[in-house]
Amino acid sequence: EARRLGRLLQDLLDLARLDAQNFSLDVQRVECAEVVSLTAAGFRPEAENLGLELITAVPPDAGLWADVDPDRLSQVVANLTENAFKHAGTRVVVGAGVVGTSIAIWVLDDGPGIAAGDVPRVFERHFTSDRSTGRRLGSGLGLAIVSELVAAMKGVVTAESPVIDGRGTRMTIWLRPPGAGA
C-alpha cells in the first residue's frame, strides 16, 4: 500500500511539473533499442512474480537512433510495461524497430483488451478501462504522463486494441530518427 501511494504521489508530481512545463529534458542522440532492452530487463523479476512471460523483441545492433531524453524514454517504457502487467493474461512483449520512416517502440499484452469506445480515451488523466484481469489497477495517471512525455520529446504514442484474436492491447511510441524532419 505504501508503494502504491508513493507511486501515486510521484505521478501527481510529474503531472504538475508537466503542466507547469517545469520538468527537465536532457535531449541527446540515443540508441533507443538499448534503452528499451535495459528497461525491459529490469522488469523480469516482477514478470516472474506475476507469472507472466516477458519477451523482449529488439533486434541486436538495431541502430534505432533518436534525439530523446534517455531517462524519460526509459520512464515511458517502464510506465507502459507496468500498465501491460496489470492487464496481461500470460505474456507481455516489449519491442522496438523501424516502421516506415519512424522508430516504433511498443508494449503488447495478451489481456482482455480495451473496449473500442475507450481506446481514444486511454491517455486522458484518471481514465481506467473497466476490463481487468483482477490485478490492482492504477490511478489513471500513468498513460497521461506517457503521452505528455512522448509529446515533449516530439513523438506520438498510440493505443491499439484488440490486436490478437479479439484480445490484447499494443501501445506504440513513434519517434523520428535524426534528420527525418517533423
PDB file of C-alpha atoms in Angstrom:
ATOM      1  CA  GLU A   1       0.000   0.000   0.000  1.00  0.00           C
ATOM      2  CA  ALA A   2       2.855   2.380   0.807  1.00  0.00           C
ATOM      3  CA  ARG A   3       4.446   1.677  -2.587  1.00  0.00           C
ATOM      4  CA  ARG A   4       1.144   2.361  -4.349  1.00  0.00           C
ATOM      5  CA  LEU A   5       0.711   5.666  -2.525  1.00  0.00           C
ATOM      6  CA  GLY A   6       4.314   6.621  -3.262  1.00  0.00           C
ATOM      7  CA  ARG A   7       3.755   5.900  -6.936  1.00  0.00           C
ATOM      8  CA  LEU A   8       0.550   7.962  -6.933  1.00  0.00           C
ATOM      9  CA  LEU A   9       2.353  10.876  -5.314  1.00  0.00           C
ATOM     10  CA  GLN A  10       5.183  10.666  -7.865  1.00  0.00           C
ATOM     11  CA  ASP A  11       2.652  10.558 -10.731  1.00  0.00           C
ATOM     12  CA  LEU A  12       0.889  13.644  -9.372  1.00  0.00           C
ATOM     13  CA  LEU A  13       4.199  15.490  -9.030  1.00  0.00           C
ATOM     14  CA  ASP A  14       5.197  14.506 -12.584  1.00  0.00           C
ATOM     15  CA  LEU A  15       1.881  15.767 -13.950  1.00  0.00           C
ATOM     16  CA  ALA A  16       2.177  19.037 -12.026  1.00  0.00           C
ATOM     17  CA  ARG A  17       5.670  19.568 -13.464  1.00  0.00           C
ATOM     18  CA  LEU A  18       4.441  18.731 -16.972  1.00  0.00           C
ATOM     19  CA  ASP A  19       1.528  21.153 -16.598  1.00  0.00           C
ATOM     20  CA  ALA A  20       3.835  23.911 -15.423  1.00  0.00           C
ATOM     21  CA  GLN A  21       6.384  22.989 -18.090  1.00  0.00           C
ATOM     22  CA  ASN A  22       8.755  22.738 -15.153  1.00  0.00           C
ATOM     23  CA  PHE A  23      10.316  19.396 -15.964  1.00  0.00           C
ATOM     24  CA  SER A  24      13.714  18.696 -17.363  1.00  0.00           C
ATOM     25  CA  LEU A  25      14.516  17.050 -20.641  1.00  0.00           C
ATOM     26  CA  ASP A  26      18.113  16.165 -21.380  1.00  0.00           C
ATOM     27  CA  VAL A  27      17.703  15.529 -25.098  1.00  0.00           C
ATOM     28  CA  GLN A  28      20.597  13.738 -26.714  1.00  0.00           C
ATOM     29  CA  ARG A  29      21.178  11.317 -29.558  1.00  0.00           C
ATOM     30  CA  VAL A  30      20.225   7.942 -28.095  1.00  0.00           C
ATOM     31  CA  GLU A  31      20.221   4.374 -29.373  1.00  0.00           C
ATOM     32  CA  CYS A  32      16.615   3.578 -28.410  1.00  0.00           C
ATOM     33  CA  ALA A  33      16.956  -0.202 -28.705  1.00  0.00           C
ATOM     34  CA  GLU A  34      19.487  -0.195 -25.880  1.00  0.00           C
ATOM     35  CA  VAL A  35      17.218   1.893 -23.611  1.00  0.00           C
ATOM     36  CA  VAL A  36      14.246  -0.363 -24.370  1.00  0.00           C
ATOM     37  CA  SER A  37      16.212  -3.574 -23.750  1.00  0.00           C
ATOM     38  CA  LEU A  38      17.684  -2.366 -20.452  1.00  0.00           C
ATOM     39  CA  THR A  39      14.329  -1.073 -19.219  1.00  0.00           C
ATOM     40  CA  ALA A  40      12.557  -4.327 -20.094  1.00  0.00           C
ATOM     41  CA  ALA A  41      15.300  -6.384 -18.420  1.00  0.00           C
ATOM     42  CA  GLY A  42      14.630  -4.559 -15.170  1.00  0.00           C
ATOM     43  CA  PHE A  43      11.068  -5.927 -15.183  1.00  0.00           C
ATOM     44  CA  ARG A  44      12.000  -9.620 -15.465  1.00  0.00           C
ATOM     45  CA  PRO A  45      11.732 -10.318 -11.703  1.00  0.00           C
ATOM     46  CA  GLU A  46       8.317  -8.641 -11.499  1.00  0.00           C
ATOM     47  CA  ALA A  47       7.098 -10.575 -14.545  1.00  0.00           C
ATOM     48  CA  GLU A  48       8.213 -13.832 -12.936  1.00  0.00           C
ATOM     49  CA  ASN A  49       6.481 -12.913  -9.663  1.00  0.00           C
ATOM     50  CA  LEU A  50       3.262 -12.259 -11.593  1.00  0.00           C
ATOM     51  CA  GLY A  51       3.584 -15.490 -13.576  1.00  0.00           C
ATOM     52  CA  LEU A  52       3.949 -13.568 -16.859  1.00  0.00           C
ATOM     53  CA  GLU A  53       6.260 -14.274 -19.749  1.00  0.00           C
ATOM     54  CA  LEU A  54       8.189 -11.106 -20.652  1.00  0.00           C
ATOM     55  CA  ILE A  55       9.520 -11.135 -24.214  1.00  0.00           C
ATOM     56  CA  THR A  56      11.957  -8.513 -25.460  1.00  0.00           C
ATOM     57  CA  ALA A  57      11.717  -8.137 -29.256  1.00  0.00           C
ATOM     58  CA  VAL A  58      14.574  -5.794 -30.074  1.00  0.00           C
ATOM     59  CA  PRO A  59      16.970  -6.637 -32.885  1.00  0.00           C
ATOM     60  CA  PRO A  60      20.627  -6.616 -31.854  1.00  0.00           C
ATOM     61  CA  ASP A  61      22.584  -3.630 -33.179  1.00  0.00           C
ATOM     62  CA  ALA A  62      19.305  -2.154 -34.381  1.00  0.00           C
ATOM     63  CA  GLY A  63      20.678   1.344 -34.872  1.00  0.00           C
ATOM     64  CA  LEU A  64      17.442   2.962 -33.666  1.00  0.00           C
ATOM     65  CA  TRP A  65      18.826   6.457 -33.087  1.00  0.00           C
ATOM     66  CA  ALA A  66      16.610   9.345 -31.998  1.00  0.00           C
ATOM     67  CA  ASP A  67      17.051  12.662 -30.241  1.00  0.00           C
ATOM     68  CA  VAL A  68      15.322  11.999 -26.906  1.00  0.00           C
ATOM     69  CA  ASP A  69      15.941  12.112 -23.173  1.00  0.00           C
ATOM     70  CA  PRO A  70      17.111   8.564 -22.342  1.00  0.00           C
ATOM     71  CA  ASP A  71      15.819   8.723 -18.751  1.00  0.00           C
ATOM     72  CA  ARG A  72      12.397   9.965 -19.853  1.00  0.00           C
ATOM     73  CA  LEU A  73      12.264   7.342 -22.625  1.00  0.00           C
ATOM     74  CA  SER A  74      13.035   4.687 -20.026  1.00  0.00           C
ATOM     75  CA  GLN A  75      10.305   6.132 -17.783  1.00  0.00           C
ATOM     76  CA  VAL A  76       7.808   5.933 -20.650  1.00  0.00           C
ATOM     77  CA  VAL A  77       8.705   2.322 -21.484  1.00  0.00           C
ATOM     78  CA  ALA A  78       8.519   1.454 -17.776  1.00  0.00           C
ATOM     79  CA  ASN A  79       5.062   3.029 -17.415  1.00  0.00           C
ATOM     80  CA  LEU A  80       3.791   1.155 -20.476  1.00  0.00           C
ATOM     81  CA  THR A  81       5.276  -2.118 -19.209  1.00  0.00           C
ATOM     82  CA  GLU A  82       3.751  -1.687 -15.742  1.00  0.00           C
ATOM     83  CA  ASN A  83       0.415  -0.929 -17.364  1.00  0.00           C
ATOM     84  CA  ALA A  84       0.650  -4.053 -19.537  1.00  0.00           C
ATOM     85  CA  PHE A  85       1.438  -6.178 -16.465  1.00  0.00           C
ATOM     86  CA  LYS A  86      -1.869  -5.066 -14.917  1.00  0.00           C
ATOM     87  CA  HIS A  87      -3.855  -6.368 -17.864  1.00  0.00           C
ATOM     88  CA  ALA A  88      -1.856  -9.248 -19.360  1.00  0.00           C
ATOM     89  CA  GLY A  89      -3.124 -12.779 -19.239  1.00  0.00           C
ATOM     90  CA  THR A  90       0.144 -14.664 -19.719  1.00  0.00           C
ATOM     91  CA  ARG A  91       2.515 -12.550 -21.803  1.00  0.00           C
ATOM     92  CA  VAL A  92       3.924  -9.069 -22.386  1.00  0.00           C
ATOM     93  CA  VAL A  93       6.121  -8.174 -25.354  1.00  0.00           C
ATOM     94  CA  VAL A  94       8.364  -5.097 -25.292  1.00  0.00           C
ATOM     95  CA  GLY A  95       9.850  -4.325 -28.686  1.00  0.00           C
ATOM     96  CA  ALA A  96      11.406  -1.777 -30.976  1.00  0.00           C
ATOM     97  CA  GLY A  97      12.137  -1.446 -34.666  1.00  0.00           C
ATOM     98  CA  VAL A  98      11.789   0.708 -37.748  1.00  0.00           C
ATOM     99  CA  VAL A  99       8.322   1.036 -39.253  1.00  0.00           C
ATOM    100  CA  GLY A 100       8.267   3.109 -42.421  1.00  0.00           C
ATOM    101  CA  THR A 101      10.330   6.195 -41.661  1.00  0.00           C
ATOM    102  CA  SER A 102       9.722   6.093 -37.901  1.00  0.00           C
ATOM    103  CA  ILE A 103      11.200   4.337 -34.924  1.00  0.00           C
ATOM    104  CA  ALA A 104       8.484   2.325 -33.195  1.00  0.00           C
ATOM    105  CA  ILE A 105       8.726   1.204 -29.581  1.00  0.00           C
ATOM    106  CA  TRP A 106       5.837  -0.937 -28.434  1.00  0.00           C
ATOM    107  CA  VAL A 107       4.474  -2.806 -25.463  1.00  0.00           C
ATOM    108  CA  LEU A 108       1.941  -5.527 -26.227  1.00  0.00           C
ATOM    109  CA  ASP A 109      -0.128  -7.564 -23.771  1.00  0.00           C
ATOM    110  CA  ASP A 110      -2.444 -10.523 -24.290  1.00  0.00           C
ATOM    111  CA  GLY A 111      -5.071  -9.363 -21.806  1.00  0.00           C
ATOM    112  CA  PRO A 112      -8.773  -8.703 -22.439  1.00  0.00           C
ATOM    113  CA  GLY A 113      -8.029  -5.577 -24.468  1.00  0.00           C
ATOM    114  CA  ILE A 114      -9.672  -2.182 -24.359  1.00  0.00           C
ATOM    115  CA  ALA A 115     -13.277  -1.616 -25.368  1.00  0.00           C
ATOM    116  CA  ALA A 116     -13.437   0.125 -28.763  1.00  0.00           C
ATOM    117  CA  GLY A 117     -15.084   3.216 -27.304  1.00  0.00           C
ATOM    118  CA  ASP A 118     -12.376   3.515 -24.655  1.00  0.00           C
ATOM    119  CA  VAL A 119      -9.326   3.394 -26.964  1.00  0.00           C
ATOM    120  CA  PRO A 120      -9.432   7.143 -27.805  1.00  0.00           C
ATOM    121  CA  ARG A 121      -9.568   7.976 -24.068  1.00  0.00           C
ATOM    122  CA  VAL A 122      -6.733   5.863 -22.650  1.00  0.00           C
ATOM    123  CA  PHE A 123      -4.275   8.778 -22.493  1.00  0.00           C
ATOM    124  CA  GLU A 124      -6.695  11.021 -20.592  1.00  0.00           C
ATOM    125  CA  ARG A 125      -5.976  11.715 -16.942  1.00  0.00           C
ATOM    126  CA  HIS A 126      -7.724   9.432 -14.458  1.00  0.00           C
ATOM    127  CA  PHE A 127      -9.125   7.184 -17.184  1.00  0.00           C
ATOM    128  CA  THR A 128      -9.103   3.471 -16.388  1.00  0.00           C
ATOM    129  CA  SER A 129     -10.580   0.750 -18.530  1.00  0.00           C
ATOM    130  CA  ASP A 130     -13.187  -1.439 -16.886  1.00  0.00           C
ATOM    131  CA  ARG A 131     -11.672  -4.598 -18.343  1.00  0.00           C
ATOM    132  CA  SER A 132      -9.377  -6.215 -15.854  1.00  0.00           C
ATOM    133  CA  THR A 133      -7.551  -9.442 -15.111  1.00  0.00           C
ATOM    134  CA  GLY A 134      -8.060  -8.963 -11.386  1.00  0.00           C
ATOM    135  CA  ARG A 135      -4.711  -7.273 -10.752  1.00  0.00           C
ATOM    136  CA  ARG A 136      -4.785  -3.921  -8.980  1.00  0.00           C
ATOM    137  CA  LEU A 137      -5.367  -1.090 -11.407  1.00  0.00           C
ATOM    138  CA  GLY A 138      -3.682   2.274 -11.112  1.00  0.00           C
ATOM    139  CA  SER A 139      -4.839   5.844 -10.744  1.00  0.00           C
ATOM    140  CA  GLY A 140      -5.234   6.501 -14.452  1.00  0.00           C
ATOM    141  CA  LEU A 141      -2.268   8.873 -14.479  1.00  0.00           C
ATOM    142  CA  GLY A 142       0.491   6.683 -15.945  1.00  0.00           C
ATOM    143  CA  LEU A 143      -0.681   6.801 -19.557  1.00  0.00           C
ATOM    144  CA  ALA A 144      -1.363  10.549 -19.335  1.00  0.00           C
ATOM    145  CA  ILE A 145       2.238  11.013 -18.212  1.00  0.00           C
ATOM    146  CA  VAL A 146       3.421   8.781 -21.062  1.00  0.00           C
ATOM    147  CA  SER A 147       1.504  10.853 -23.604  1.00  0.00           C
ATOM    148  CA  GLU A 148       2.847  14.167 -22.328  1.00  0.00           C
ATOM    149  CA  LEU A 149       6.460  12.985 -22.059  1.00  0.00           C
ATOM    150  CA  VAL A 150       6.404  11.488 -25.549  1.00  0.00           C
ATOM    151  CA  ALA A 151       4.926  14.720 -26.946  1.00  0.00           C
ATOM    152  CA  ALA A 152       7.648  16.724 -25.164  1.00  0.00           C
ATOM    153  CA  MET A 153      10.209  14.552 -26.990  1.00  0.00           C
ATOM    154  CA  LYS A 154       8.407  15.340 -30.274  1.00  0.00           C
ATOM    155  CA  GLY A 155       6.950  11.867 -30.613  1.00  0.00           C
ATOM    156  CA  VAL A 156       3.470  10.363 -30.642  1.00  0.00           C
ATOM    157  CA  VAL A 157       2.027   7.489 -28.644  1.00  0.00           C
ATOM    158  CA  THR A 158      -0.883   5.399 -29.890  1.00  0.00           C
ATOM    159  CA  ALA A 159      -3.086   2.655 -28.478  1.00  0.00           C
ATOM    160  CA  GLU A 160      -4.460  -0.234 -30.481  1.00  0.00           C
ATOM    161  CA  SER A 161      -6.896  -2.882 -29.263  1.00  0.00           C
ATOM    162  CA  PRO A 162      -7.720  -5.649 -29.894  1.00  0.00           C
ATOM    163  CA  VAL A 163      -4.546  -6.918 -31.542  1.00  0.00           C
ATOM    164  CA  ILE A 164      -4.559 -10.727 -31.169  1.00  0.00           C
ATOM    165  CA  ASP A 165      -7.682 -12.829 -31.761  1.00  0.00           C
ATOM    166  CA  GLY A 166     -10.013 -10.164 -30.351  1.00  0.00           C
ATOM    167  CA  ARG A 167      -7.815  -9.603 -27.297  1.00  0.00           C
ATOM    168  CA  GLY A 168      -4.772  -7.676 -26.190  1.00  0.00           C
ATOM    169  CA  THR A 169      -3.507  -4.129 -26.436  1.00  0.00           C
ATOM    170  CA  ARG A 170      -0.485  -2.577 -28.118  1.00  0.00           C
ATOM    171  CA  MET A 171       0.846   0.817 -27.032  1.00  0.00           C
ATOM    172  CA  THR A 172       3.309   2.248 -29.553  1.00  0.00           C
ATOM    173  CA  ILE A 173       5.682   5.188 -29.243  1.00  0.00           C
ATOM    174  CA  TRP A 174       6.516   6.736 -32.611  1.00  0.00           C
ATOM    175  CA  LEU A 175       9.770   8.701 -32.860  1.00  0.00           C
ATOM    176  CA  ARG A 176      11.536  10.317 -35.807  1.00  0.00           C
ATOM    177  CA  PRO A 177      15.141   9.393 -36.451  1.00  0.00           C
ATOM    178  CA  PRO A 178      17.568  12.341 -36.574  1.00  0.00           C
ATOM    179  CA  GLY A 179      17.277  14.255 -39.841  1.00  0.00           C
ATOM    180  CA  ALA A 180      13.862  12.761 -40.708  1.00  0.00           C
ATOM    181  CA  GLY A 181      12.053  16.088 -40.420  1.00  0.00           C
ATOM    182  CA  ALA A 182       8.923  16.913 -38.476  1.00  0.00           C
TER     183      ALA A 182
END
